[in-house]
Amino acid sequence: MLVKEYRICMPLTVDEYRIGQLYMISKHSHEQSSDGEGVEVIINEPYEDPIHGKGQYTEKRLYLNSKLPTWVRGFVPKIFYITEKAWNYYPYTVTGNMCSFLPKFQIRIETKFENNNGCNAQVFGEKPTPEDDVCFIDIAEDELPEGYYKKSEDLRTFRSEKTGRGPLLQDWHETTKPIMCSYKLVAAKFEVYGFQSRVESFIHKNIKDILLAGHRQAVAWMDEWYGMSLEDVRKFEKKLQEETNCKVNSQKKNSDSKNENLLNIGGGKHSINRSTSWNNGTEACSYASTNGTAESKPRPRLPSAPE
């Protein structure tokens, strides 16, 4: 298992980012979904935990075969998805990713948001993450992966019309006010002999790229979401999730019908396993279904997020 702590500062407050995060995730997922790949939202509903209080539970399916390197595609099916389960008790969240086709593959992300510039070494407990395993991501200066750069999202030149914040110049995280930090403790596990180190490093590289792009967009899109209420952004989220699901499913159905004989697993019906254990390898086989939609049925309440 490879564990790293990522710290991403932004010129926002923790309260502001509650809205900005929901807006950014919805819009980013919509932009990145097409041709049967992307993010399909299966569940998004309120949930109350006896320890963490009121929050939101989401379950998504991430279809991303074409984004995998050739050496990974060699041992996964042509069409498959990763299941993502998330418990959002803002400003604390837990996310788990798994794929039952690859039972040795798991990702766990624990996140805490604080109003500081990333200076809290004990945010995840009394024992700090080893310094060599802490990675600061600079949303203004770090290089984006190929294909992600947009001039309108370059925070070295961006200035918010609504807040007057920006541009983010050299050493901005030492002088900018307000400022907050997204602390993320990421554990990636792929216990397959001969592939473990390479795959776990590959996972962290991609997570780092996604964190950089996503947090950067949350700031660059500030004038679009600033001033929204939680109710406003939930309505926006619902609308874009419906549109994104349509984008993913419209193409996925066509592909599924062509591969019906190969992919008709378990009657071609999605099965929702709502276990919160990130070590659970019993999730229904993560092949694309032949009907492309989740079966509607009563669902038991969730236990607490994984410890």
PDB file of C-alpha atoms in Angstrom:
ATOM      1  CA  MET A   1       0.000   0.000   0.000  1.00  0.00           C
ATOM      2  CA  LEU A   2       1.261   3.471  -0.914  1.00  0.00           C
ATOM      3  CA  VAL A   3       0.074   6.320   1.332  1.00  0.00           C
ATOM      4  CA  LYS A   4       0.581  10.021   0.681  1.00  0.00           C
ATOM      5  CA  GLU A   5      -0.841  13.211   2.145  1.00  0.00           C
ATOM      6  CA  TYR A   6      -1.748  15.985  -0.286  1.00  0.00           C
ATOM      7  CA  ARG A   7      -2.238  19.606   0.780  1.00  0.00           C
ATOM      8  CA  ILE A   8      -3.932  22.005  -1.638  1.00  0.00           C
ATOM      9  CA  CYS A   9      -4.380  25.664  -0.679  1.00  0.00           C
ATOM     10  CA  MET A  10      -7.015  27.948  -2.218  1.00  0.00           C
ATOM     11  CA  PRO A  11      -7.922  31.647  -1.794  1.00  0.00           C
ATOM     12  CA  LEU A  12     -11.256  30.727  -0.213  1.00  0.00           C
ATOM     13  CA  THR A  13     -12.776  30.057   3.189  1.00  0.00           C
ATOM     14  CA  VAL A  14     -13.904  26.579   4.240  1.00  0.00           C
ATOM     15  CA  ASP A  15     -17.538  27.777   4.245  1.00  0.00           C
ATOM     16  CA  GLU A  16     -17.205  29.145   0.710  1.00  0.00           C
ATOM     17  CA  TYR A  17     -15.620  25.977  -0.597  1.00  0.00           C
ATOM     18  CA  ARG A  18     -18.570  23.898   0.568  1.00  0.00           C
ATOM     19  CA  ILE A  19     -20.487  25.476  -2.317  1.00  0.00           C
ATOM     20  CA  GLY A  20     -17.526  25.680  -4.694  1.00  0.00           C
ATOM     21  CA  GLN A  21     -16.664  22.007  -4.262  1.00  0.00           C
ATOM     22  CA  LEU A  22     -20.159  20.780  -5.124  1.00  0.00           C
ATOM     23  CA  TYR A  23     -20.317  23.101  -8.137  1.00  0.00           C
ATOM     24  CA  MET A  24     -16.861  22.098  -9.374  1.00  0.00           C
ATOM     25  CA  ILE A  25     -17.410  18.342  -9.038  1.00  0.00           C
ATOM     26  CA  SER A  26     -20.696  18.489 -10.942  1.00  0.00           C
ATOM     27  CA  LYS A  27     -19.374  20.663 -13.764  1.00  0.00           C
ATOM     28  CA  HIS A  28     -16.049  18.830 -14.027  1.00  0.00           C
ATOM     29  CA  SER A  29     -17.802  15.435 -14.207  1.00  0.00           C
ATOM     30  CA  HIS A  30     -20.117  16.762 -16.904  1.00  0.00           C
ATOM     31  CA  GLU A  31     -17.211  18.098 -18.963  1.00  0.00           C
ATOM     32  CA  GLN A  32     -15.205  14.878 -18.669  1.00  0.00           C
ATOM     33  CA  SER A  33     -18.093  12.539 -19.586  1.00  0.00           C
ATOM     34  CA  SER A  34     -18.755  11.528 -23.203  1.00  0.00           C
ATOM     35  CA  ASP A  35     -18.828   8.562 -25.585  1.00  0.00           C
ATOM     36  CA  GLY A  36     -19.963   6.120 -22.921  1.00  0.00           C
ATOM     37  CA  GLU A  37     -17.229   7.062 -20.472  1.00  0.00           C
ATOM     38  CA  GLY A  38     -17.157   9.360 -17.497  1.00  0.00           C
ATOM     39  CA  VAL A  39     -19.123   9.561 -14.264  1.00  0.00           C
ATOM     40  CA  GLU A  40     -22.522   7.955 -13.686  1.00  0.00           C
ATOM     41  CA  VAL A  41     -24.233   8.933 -10.409  1.00  0.00           C
ATOM     42  CA  ILE A  42     -26.181   6.027  -8.923  1.00  0.00           C
ATOM     43  CA  ILE A  43     -27.078   7.402  -5.480  1.00  0.00           C
ATOM     44  CA  ASN A  44     -26.962  10.926  -4.067  1.00  0.00           C
ATOM     45  CA  GLU A  45     -28.969  11.351  -0.900  1.00  0.00           C
ATOM     46  CA  PRO A  46     -28.851  12.888   2.596  1.00  0.00           C
ATOM     47  CA  TYR A  47     -27.490  10.710   5.355  1.00  0.00           C
ATOM     48  CA  GLU A  48     -27.049  11.228   9.090  1.00  0.00           C
ATOM     49  CA  ASP A  49     -24.256   9.550  11.018  1.00  0.00           C
ATOM     50  CA  PRO A  50     -24.384   9.174  14.821  1.00  0.00           C
ATOM     51  CA  ILE A  51     -20.782  10.374  15.098  1.00  0.00           C
ATOM     52  CA  HIS A  52     -20.302  12.851  12.253  1.00  0.00           C
ATOM     53  CA  GLY A  53     -23.857  14.210  12.077  1.00  0.00           C
ATOM     54  CA  LYS A  54     -25.744  15.179   8.931  1.00  0.00           C
ATOM     55  CA  GLY A  55     -24.098  14.637   5.591  1.00  0.00           C
ATOM     56  CA  GLN A  56     -24.528  13.288   2.079  1.00  0.00           C
ATOM     57  CA  TYR A  57     -23.887   9.809   0.701  1.00  0.00           C
ATOM     58  CA  THR A  58     -23.047   9.359  -2.977  1.00  0.00           C
ATOM     59  CA  GLU A  59     -22.284   6.310  -5.063  1.00  0.00           C
ATOM     60  CA  LYS A  60     -20.856   6.695  -8.550  1.00  0.00           C
ATOM     61  CA  ARG A  61     -19.538   4.521 -11.351  1.00  0.00           C
ATOM     62  CA  LEU A  62     -16.445   5.749 -13.141  1.00  0.00           C
ATOM     63  CA  TYR A  63     -16.075   4.480 -16.709  1.00  0.00           C
ATOM     64  CA  LEU A  64     -12.547   5.280 -17.857  1.00  0.00           C
ATOM     65  CA  ASN A  65     -11.136   2.458 -19.956  1.00  0.00           C
ATOM     66  CA  SER A  66      -9.803   4.710 -22.727  1.00  0.00           C
ATOM     67  CA  LYS A  67      -7.863   6.770 -20.159  1.00  0.00           C
ATOM     68  CA  LEU A  68      -5.874   3.756 -18.990  1.00  0.00           C
ATOM     69  CA  PRO A  69      -2.339   3.160 -20.290  1.00  0.00           C
ATOM     70  CA  THR A  70      -1.809   0.257 -22.670  1.00  0.00           C
ATOM     71  CA  TRP A  71      -0.052  -1.878 -20.060  1.00  0.00           C
ATOM     72  CA  VAL A  72      -3.161  -1.657 -17.797  1.00  0.00           C
ATOM     73  CA  ARG A  73      -5.710  -2.316 -20.556  1.00  0.00           C
ATOM     74  CA  GLY A  74      -4.023  -5.653 -21.152  1.00  0.00           C
ATOM     75  CA  PHE A  75      -5.542  -7.198 -18.004  1.00  0.00           C
ATOM     76  CA  VAL A  76      -8.940  -5.444 -17.705  1.00  0.00           C
ATOM     77  CA  PRO A  77     -12.083  -6.034 -19.801  1.00  0.00           C
ATOM     78  CA  LYS A  78     -12.908  -3.665 -22.647  1.00  0.00           C
ATOM     79  CA  ILE A  79     -15.753  -2.146 -20.650  1.00  0.00           C
ATOM     80  CA  PHE A  80     -15.657  -1.933 -16.855  1.00  0.00           C
ATOM     81  CA  TYR A  81     -16.166   0.620 -14.118  1.00  0.00           C
ATOM     82  CA  ILE A  82     -14.768   1.582 -10.745  1.00  0.00           C
ATOM     83  CA  THR A  83     -17.278   2.074  -7.936  1.00  0.00           C
ATOM     84  CA  GLU A  84     -16.817   5.204  -5.838  1.00  0.00           C
ATOM     85  CA  LYS A  85     -18.599   5.586  -2.505  1.00  0.00           C
ATOM     86  CA  ALA A  86     -18.353   8.864  -0.612  1.00  0.00           C
ATOM     87  CA  TRP A  87     -19.558  10.103   2.765  1.00  0.00           C
ATOM     88  CA  ASN A  88     -19.530  13.896   2.928  1.00  0.00           C
ATOM     89  CA  TYR A  89     -19.757  15.267   6.477  1.00  0.00           C
ATOM     90  CA  TYR A  90     -18.295  18.606   5.454  1.00  0.00           C
ATOM     91  CA  PRO A  91     -15.684  19.725   6.443  1.00  0.00           C
ATOM     92  CA  TYR A  92     -14.747  16.031   6.777  1.00  0.00           C
ATOM     93  CA  THR A  93     -15.210  13.449   4.010  1.00  0.00           C
ATOM     94  CA  VAL A  94     -14.296   9.837   3.299  1.00  0.00           C
ATOM     95  CA  THR A  95     -14.164   8.332  -0.197  1.00  0.00           C
ATOM     96  CA  GLY A  96     -13.539   4.738  -1.217  1.00  0.00           C
ATOM     97  CA  ASN A  97     -12.931   3.356  -4.713  1.00  0.00           C
ATOM     98  CA  MET A  98     -12.994  -0.321  -5.639  1.00  0.00           C
ATOM     99  CA  CYS A  99     -13.451  -2.629  -8.592  1.00  0.00           C
ATOM    100  CA  SER A 100     -14.543  -6.215  -7.994  1.00  0.00           C
ATOM    101  CA  PHE A 101     -12.941  -7.341 -11.265  1.00  0.00           C
ATOM    102  CA  LEU A 102      -9.688  -6.297  -9.559  1.00  0.00           C
ATOM    103  CA  PRO A 103     -10.332  -7.254  -5.890  1.00  0.00           C
ATOM    104  CA  LYS A 104      -6.764  -6.319  -4.932  1.00  0.00           C
ATOM    105  CA  PHE A 105      -7.385  -2.728  -6.095  1.00  0.00           C
ATOM    106  CA  GLN A 106      -8.634  -0.190  -3.545  1.00  0.00           C
ATOM    107  CA  ILE A 107      -8.302   3.528  -2.910  1.00  0.00           C
ATOM    108  CA  ARG A 108      -9.271   5.338   0.268  1.00  0.00           C
ATOM    109  CA  ILE A 109      -9.250   9.137   0.572  1.00  0.00           C
ATOM    110  CA  GLU A 110      -9.803  10.894   3.880  1.00  0.00           C
ATOM    111  CA  THR A 111     -10.242  14.674   3.577  1.00  0.00           C
ATOM    112  CA  LYS A 112     -10.290  17.530   6.069  1.00  0.00           C
ATOM    113  CA  PHE A 113     -10.697  21.211   5.256  1.00  0.00           C
ATOM    114  CA  GLU A 114      -9.203  23.943   7.444  1.00  0.00           C
ATOM    115  CA  ASN A 115      -8.794  27.721   7.282  1.00  0.00           C
ATOM    116  CA  ASN A 116      -4.983  27.802   7.094  1.00  0.00           C
ATOM    117  CA  ASN A 117      -2.217  27.530   4.505  1.00  0.00           C
ATOM    118  CA  GLY A 118      -1.406  23.857   4.987  1.00  0.00           C
ATOM    119  CA  CYS A 119       0.609  24.290   8.157  1.00  0.00           C
ATOM    120  CA  ASN A 120      -1.213  21.702  10.298  1.00  0.00           C
ATOM    121  CA  ALA A 121       1.053  18.634  10.405  1.00  0.00           C
ATOM    122  CA  GLN A 122      -1.279  16.782  12.773  1.00  0.00           C
ATOM    123  CA  VAL A 123      -4.543  17.212  10.928  1.00  0.00           C
ATOM    124  CA  PHE A 124      -5.008  13.421  10.700  1.00  0.00           C
ATOM    125  CA  GLY A 125      -3.862  12.622  14.224  1.00  0.00           C
ATOM    126  CA  GLU A 126      -1.095  13.149  16.731  1.00  0.00           C
ATOM    127  CA  LYS A 127       1.417  11.262  14.574  1.00  0.00           C
ATOM    128  CA  PRO A 128       2.192  13.457  11.550  1.00  0.00           C
ATOM    129  CA  THR A 129       2.491  11.989   8.070  1.00  0.00           C
ATOM    130  CA  PRO A 130       6.214  11.447   7.310  1.00  0.00           C
ATOM    131  CA  GLU A 131       7.593  14.541   5.587  1.00  0.00           C
ATOM    132  CA  ASP A 132       8.657  12.566   2.516  1.00  0.00           C
ATOM    133  CA  ASP A 133       5.046  11.445   2.037  1.00  0.00           C
ATOM    134  CA  VAL A 134       3.561  14.969   2.175  1.00  0.00           C
ATOM    135  CA  CYS A 135       2.967  16.657  -1.187  1.00  0.00           C
ATOM    136  CA  PHE A 136       1.990  20.332  -1.521  1.00  0.00           C
ATOM    137  CA  ILE A 137       0.029  21.033  -4.699  1.00  0.00           C
ATOM    138  CA  ASP A 138       0.253  24.621  -5.972  1.00  0.00           C
ATOM    139  CA  ILE A 139      -2.870  25.385  -8.034  1.00  0.00           C
ATOM    140  CA  ALA A 140      -1.182  28.413  -9.620  1.00  0.00           C
ATOM    141  CA  GLU A 141       2.317  27.171 -10.429  1.00  0.00           C
ATOM    142  CA  ASP A 142       2.188  23.379 -10.800  1.00  0.00           C
ATOM    143  CA  GLU A 143       2.111  22.055 -14.357  1.00  0.00           C
ATOM    144  CA  LEU A 144      -1.199  20.624 -15.513  1.00  0.00           C
ATOM    145  CA  PRO A 145      -1.412  17.301 -17.366  1.00  0.00           C
ATOM    146  CA  GLU A 146      -1.642  17.563 -21.137  1.00  0.00           C
ATOM    147  CA  GLY A 147      -5.051  18.639 -22.388  1.00  0.00           C
ATOM    148  CA  TYR A 148      -6.210  20.284 -19.147  1.00  0.00           C
ATOM    149  CA  TYR A 149      -4.799  23.796 -19.602  1.00  0.00           C
ATOM    150  CA  LYS A 150      -7.224  26.626 -20.385  1.00  0.00           C
ATOM    151  CA  LYS A 151      -6.154  30.244 -20.435  1.00  0.00           C
ATOM    152  CA  SER A 152      -9.363  31.289 -18.659  1.00  0.00           C
ATOM    153  CA  GLU A 153      -8.422  28.960 -15.778  1.00  0.00           C
ATOM    154  CA  ASP A 154      -4.820  30.149 -15.422  1.00  0.00           C
ATOM    155  CA  LEU A 155      -4.770  31.438 -11.841  1.00  0.00           C
ATOM    156  CA  ARG A 156      -1.596  33.439 -12.466  1.00  0.00           C
ATOM    157  CA  THR A 157      -3.730  35.847 -14.528  1.00  0.00           C
ATOM    158  CA  PHE A 158      -7.272  35.146 -13.277  1.00  0.00           C
ATOM    159  CA  ARG A 159      -9.040  37.791 -11.228  1.00  0.00           C
ATOM    160  CA  SER A 160     -12.492  37.266  -9.747  1.00  0.00           C
ATOM    161  CA  GLU A 161     -14.939  40.035 -10.631  1.00  0.00           C
ATOM    162  CA  LYS A 162     -17.236  39.193  -7.714  1.00  0.00           C
ATOM    163  CA  THR A 163     -14.596  38.933  -4.975  1.00  0.00           C
ATOM    164  CA  GLY A 164     -11.589  40.814  -6.364  1.00  0.00           C
ATOM    165  CA  ARG A 165      -9.350  37.846  -5.545  1.00  0.00           C
ATOM    166  CA  GLY A 166      -6.441  36.962  -7.778  1.00  0.00           C
ATOM    167  CA  PRO A 167      -4.212  36.752  -9.616  1.00  0.00           C
ATOM    168  CA  LEU A 168      -2.139  34.274  -7.591  1.00  0.00           C
ATOM    169  CA  LEU A 169       1.458  35.446  -7.800  1.00  0.00           C
ATOM    170  CA  GLN A 170       4.689  33.954  -6.444  1.00  0.00           C
ATOM    171  CA  ASP A 171       4.444  32.907  -2.754  1.00  0.00           C
ATOM    172  CA  TRP A 172       0.708  33.655  -2.858  1.00  0.00           C
ATOM    173  CA  HIS A 173      -0.065  31.000  -0.231  1.00  0.00           C
ATOM    174  CA  GLU A 174       2.011  32.982   2.295  1.00  0.00           C
ATOM    175  CA  THR A 175       0.334  36.346   1.691  1.00  0.00           C
ATOM    176  CA  THR A 176      -3.187  35.714   0.361  1.00  0.00           C
ATOM    177  CA  LYS A 177      -6.250  36.224   2.556  1.00  0.00           C
ATOM    178  CA  PRO A 178      -8.567  34.427   2.905  1.00  0.00           C
ATOM    179  CA  ILE A 179      -6.846  31.079   2.513  1.00  0.00           C
ATOM    180  CA  MET A 180      -7.831  27.512   3.245  1.00  0.00           C
ATOM    181  CA  CYS A 181      -6.299  24.084   2.783  1.00  0.00           C
ATOM    182  CA  SER A 182      -7.724  20.818   1.529  1.00  0.00           C
ATOM    183  CA  TYR A 183      -5.858  18.038   3.363  1.00  0.00           C
ATOM    184  CA  LYS A 184      -6.166  14.625   1.704  1.00  0.00           C
ATOM    185  CA  LEU A 185      -4.745  11.391   3.052  1.00  0.00           C
ATOM    186  CA  VAL A 186      -4.715   8.968   0.111  1.00  0.00           C
ATOM    187  CA  ALA A 187      -4.048   5.231   0.434  1.00  0.00           C
ATOM    188  CA  ALA A 188      -3.724   3.240  -2.809  1.00  0.00           C
ATOM    189  CA  LYS A 189      -3.504  -0.530  -2.756  1.00  0.00           C
ATOM    190  CA  PHE A 190      -2.950  -3.006  -5.605  1.00  0.00           C
ATOM    191  CA  GLU A 191      -1.507  -6.179  -4.132  1.00  0.00           C
ATOM    192  CA  VAL A 192      -0.626  -8.065  -7.300  1.00  0.00           C
ATOM    193  CA  TYR A 193       2.882  -9.466  -7.552  1.00  0.00           C
ATOM    194  CA  GLY A 194       4.935  -7.769 -10.253  1.00  0.00           C
ATOM    195  CA  PHE A 195       2.507  -4.868 -10.655  1.00  0.00           C
ATOM    196  CA  GLN A 196       2.031  -3.424  -7.153  1.00  0.00           C
ATOM    197  CA  SER A 197       4.631  -0.655  -7.143  1.00  0.00           C
ATOM    198  CA  ARG A 198       3.958   0.423 -10.716  1.00  0.00           C
ATOM    199  CA  VAL A 199       0.162   0.519 -10.359  1.00  0.00           C
ATOM    200  CA  GLU A 200       0.155   2.247  -6.970  1.00  0.00           C
ATOM    201  CA  SER A 201       2.516   4.924  -8.276  1.00  0.00           C
ATOM    202  CA  PHE A 202       0.332   5.305 -11.376  1.00  0.00           C
ATOM    203  CA  ILE A 203      -2.760   5.750  -9.170  1.00  0.00           C
ATOM    204  CA  HIS A 204      -1.108   8.486  -7.106  1.00  0.00           C
ATOM    205  CA  LYS A 205       0.126  10.318 -10.194  1.00  0.00           C
ATOM    206  CA  ASN A 206      -3.400  10.439 -11.588  1.00  0.00           C
ATOM    207  CA  ILE A 207      -4.953  11.425  -8.269  1.00  0.00           C
ATOM    208  CA  LYS A 208      -2.457  14.276  -7.990  1.00  0.00           C
ATOM    209  CA  ASP A 209      -3.339  15.458 -11.522  1.00  0.00           C
ATOM    210  CA  ILE A 210      -7.076  15.309 -10.739  1.00  0.00           C
ATOM    211  CA  LEU A 211      -6.636  17.206  -7.461  1.00  0.00           C
ATOM    212  CA  LEU A 212      -4.643  19.914  -9.216  1.00  0.00           C
ATOM    213  CA  ALA A 213      -7.166  20.325 -12.031  1.00  0.00           C
ATOM    214  CA  GLY A 214     -10.234  20.171  -9.787  1.00  0.00           C
ATOM    215  CA  HIS A 215      -9.105  22.630  -7.107  1.00  0.00           C
ATOM    216  CA  ARG A 216      -7.812  24.967  -9.799  1.00  0.00           C
ATOM    217  CA  GLN A 217     -11.223  24.933 -11.502  1.00  0.00           C
ATOM    218  CA  ALA A 218     -13.052  25.552  -8.219  1.00  0.00           C
ATOM    219  CA  VAL A 219     -11.205  28.867  -7.976  1.00  0.00           C
ATOM    220  CA  ALA A 220     -11.333  29.734 -11.693  1.00  0.00           C
ATOM    221  CA  TRP A 221     -15.127  29.172 -11.707  1.00  0.00           C
ATOM    222  CA  MET A 222     -15.600  31.238  -8.561  1.00  0.00           C
ATOM    223  CA  ASP A 223     -17.724  33.897 -10.249  1.00  0.00           C
ATOM    224  CA  GLU A 224     -20.137  31.186 -11.433  1.00  0.00           C
ATOM    225  CA  TRP A 225     -20.874  29.743  -7.965  1.00  0.00           C
ATOM    226  CA  TYR A 226     -20.049  32.590  -5.547  1.00  0.00           C
ATOM    227  CA  GLY A 227     -23.245  33.751  -3.844  1.00  0.00           C
ATOM    228  CA  MET A 228     -25.108  30.462  -4.366  1.00  0.00           C
ATOM    229  CA  SER A 229     -26.863  28.920  -1.382  1.00  0.00           C
ATOM    230  CA  LEU A 230     -26.551  25.228  -0.531  1.00  0.00           C
ATOM    231  CA  GLU A 231     -30.058  24.737  -1.937  1.00  0.00           C
ATOM    232  CA  ASP A 232     -29.062  26.507  -5.175  1.00  0.00           C
ATOM    233  CA  VAL A 233     -25.978  24.364  -5.707  1.00  0.00           C
ATOM    234  CA  ARG A 234     -27.864  21.143  -4.899  1.00  0.00           C
ATOM    235  CA  LYS A 235     -30.365  22.007  -7.651  1.00  0.00           C
ATOM    236  CA  PHE A 236     -27.483  22.694 -10.046  1.00  0.00           C
ATOM    237  CA  GLU A 237     -25.861  19.416  -8.992  1.00  0.00           C
ATOM    238  CA  LYS A 238     -29.053  17.430  -9.627  1.00  0.00           C
ATOM    239  CA  LYS A 239     -29.556  18.984 -13.056  1.00  0.00           C
ATOM    240  CA  LEU A 240     -25.985  18.305 -14.218  1.00  0.00           C
ATOM    241  CA  GLN A 241     -25.983  14.790 -12.782  1.00  0.00           C
ATOM    242  CA  GLU A 242     -29.052  13.939 -14.857  1.00  0.00           C
ATOM    243  CA  GLU A 243     -27.445  15.395 -17.976  1.00  0.00           C
ATOM    244  CA  THR A 244     -24.138  13.629 -17.276  1.00  0.00           C
ATOM    245  CA  ASN A 245     -25.849  10.261 -16.726  1.00  0.00           C
ATOM    246  CA  CYS A 246     -27.602  10.692 -20.079  1.00  0.00           C
ATOM    247  CA  LYS A 247     -24.270  11.426 -21.801  1.00  0.00           C
ATOM    248  CA  VAL A 248     -22.671   8.319 -20.321  1.00  0.00           C
ATOM    249  CA  ASN A 249     -25.613   5.966 -20.782  1.00  0.00           C
ATOM    250  CA  SER A 250     -26.610   6.962 -24.318  1.00  0.00           C
ATOM    251  CA  GLN A 251     -23.290   5.772 -25.708  1.00  0.00           C
ATOM    252  CA  LYS A 252     -22.817   2.961 -23.195  1.00  0.00           C
ATOM    253  CA  LYS A 253     -26.102   1.313 -24.221  1.00  0.00           C
ATOM    254  CA  ASN A 254     -24.956   1.137 -27.834  1.00  0.00           C
ATOM    255  CA  SER A 255     -21.664  -0.397 -26.813  1.00  0.00           C
ATOM    256  CA  ASP A 256     -23.357  -2.793 -24.400  1.00  0.00           C
ATOM    257  CA  SER A 257     -25.727  -4.144 -27.052  1.00  0.00           C
ATOM    258  CA  LYS A 258     -22.776  -4.980 -29.308  1.00  0.00           C
ATOM    259  CA  ASN A 259     -21.079  -6.877 -26.493  1.00  0.00           C
ATOM    260  CA  GLU A 260     -24.161  -8.508 -24.959  1.00  0.00           C
ATOM    261  CA  ASN A 261     -22.883 -12.069 -25.227  1.00  0.00           C
ATOM    262  CA  LEU A 262     -19.578 -11.146 -23.565  1.00  0.00           C
ATOM    263  CA  LEU A 263     -20.860  -8.843 -20.853  1.00  0.00           C
ATOM    264  CA  ASN A 264     -24.184 -10.354 -19.817  1.00  0.00           C
ATOM    265  CA  ILE A 265     -23.072 -11.010 -16.265  1.00  0.00           C
ATOM    266  CA  GLY A 266     -25.681 -11.761 -13.588  1.00  0.00           C
ATOM    267  CA  GLY A 267     -28.604 -11.156 -15.922  1.00  0.00           C
ATOM    268  CA  GLY A 268     -27.233  -7.795 -17.037  1.00  0.00           C
ATOM    269  CA  LYS A 269     -28.567  -5.965 -13.987  1.00  0.00           C
ATOM    270  CA  HIS A 270     -26.565  -3.549 -11.863  1.00  0.00           C
ATOM    271  CA  SER A 271     -26.284  -4.637  -8.251  1.00  0.00           C
ATOM    272  CA  ILE A 272     -25.796  -2.022  -5.566  1.00  0.00           C
ATOM    273  CA  ASN A 273     -23.685  -3.094  -2.620  1.00  0.00           C
ATOM    274  CA  ARG A 274     -23.778  -0.351  -0.027  1.00  0.00           C
ATOM    275  CA  SER A 275     -21.185  -1.785   2.309  1.00  0.00           C
ATOM    276  CA  THR A 276     -18.913   0.931   3.604  1.00  0.00           C
ATOM    277  CA  SER A 277     -15.899  -1.315   4.088  1.00  0.00           C
ATOM    278  CA  TRP A 278     -13.178  -0.230   1.679  1.00  0.00           C
ATOM    279  CA  ASN A 279     -11.664  -3.710   1.976  1.00  0.00           C
ATOM    280  CA  ASN A 280     -14.877  -5.388   0.828  1.00  0.00           C
ATOM    281  CA  GLY A 281     -14.267  -7.418  -2.321  1.00  0.00           C
ATOM    282  CA  THR A 282     -17.869  -8.608  -2.721  1.00  0.00           C
ATOM    283  CA  GLU A 283     -19.139  -5.782  -4.936  1.00  0.00           C
ATOM    284  CA  ALA A 284     -21.111  -7.109  -7.905  1.00  0.00           C
ATOM    285  CA  CYS A 285     -18.870  -7.634 -10.917  1.00  0.00           C
ATOM    286  CA  SER A 286     -18.021  -4.216 -12.306  1.00  0.00           C
ATOM    287  CA  TYR A 287     -18.738  -4.866 -15.950  1.00  0.00           C
ATOM    288  CA  ALA A 288     -21.053  -2.501 -17.809  1.00  0.00           C
ATOM    289  CA  SER A 289     -24.646  -3.709 -17.660  1.00  0.00           C
ATOM    290  CA  THR A 290     -26.725  -4.486 -20.704  1.00  0.00           C
ATOM    291  CA  ASN A 291     -29.452  -2.048 -19.762  1.00  0.00           C
ATOM    292  CA  GLY A 292     -27.251   0.810 -18.492  1.00  0.00           C
ATOM    293  CA  THR A 293     -29.456   1.770 -15.542  1.00  0.00           C
ATOM    294  CA  ALA A 294     -29.539   0.860 -11.879  1.00  0.00           C
ATOM    295  CA  GLU A 295     -32.374  -1.365 -10.700  1.00  0.00           C
ATOM    296  CA  SER A 296     -34.770   0.562  -8.463  1.00  0.00           C
ATOM    297  CA  LYS A 297     -35.455  -1.128  -5.114  1.00  0.00           C
ATOM    298  CA  PRO A 298     -35.716  -0.211  -1.408  1.00  0.00           C
ATOM    299  CA  ARG A 299     -32.312   0.393   0.120  1.00  0.00           C
ATOM    300  CA  PRO A 300     -31.249  -0.164   3.748  1.00  0.00           C
ATOM    301  CA  ARG A 301     -29.751   2.756   5.624  1.00  0.00           C
ATOM    302  CA  LEU A 302     -25.986   3.038   5.524  1.00  0.00           C
ATOM    303  CA  PRO A 303     -23.735   2.228   8.432  1.00  0.00           C
ATOM    304  CA  SER A 304     -20.983   4.687   9.266  1.00  0.00           C
ATOM    305  CA  ALA A 305     -18.268   5.532   6.774  1.00  0.00           C
ATOM    306  CA  PRO A 306     -15.213   3.276   6.799  1.00  0.00           C
ATOM    307  CA  GLU A 307     -12.841   3.816   9.679  1.00  0.00           C
TER     308      GLU A 307
END
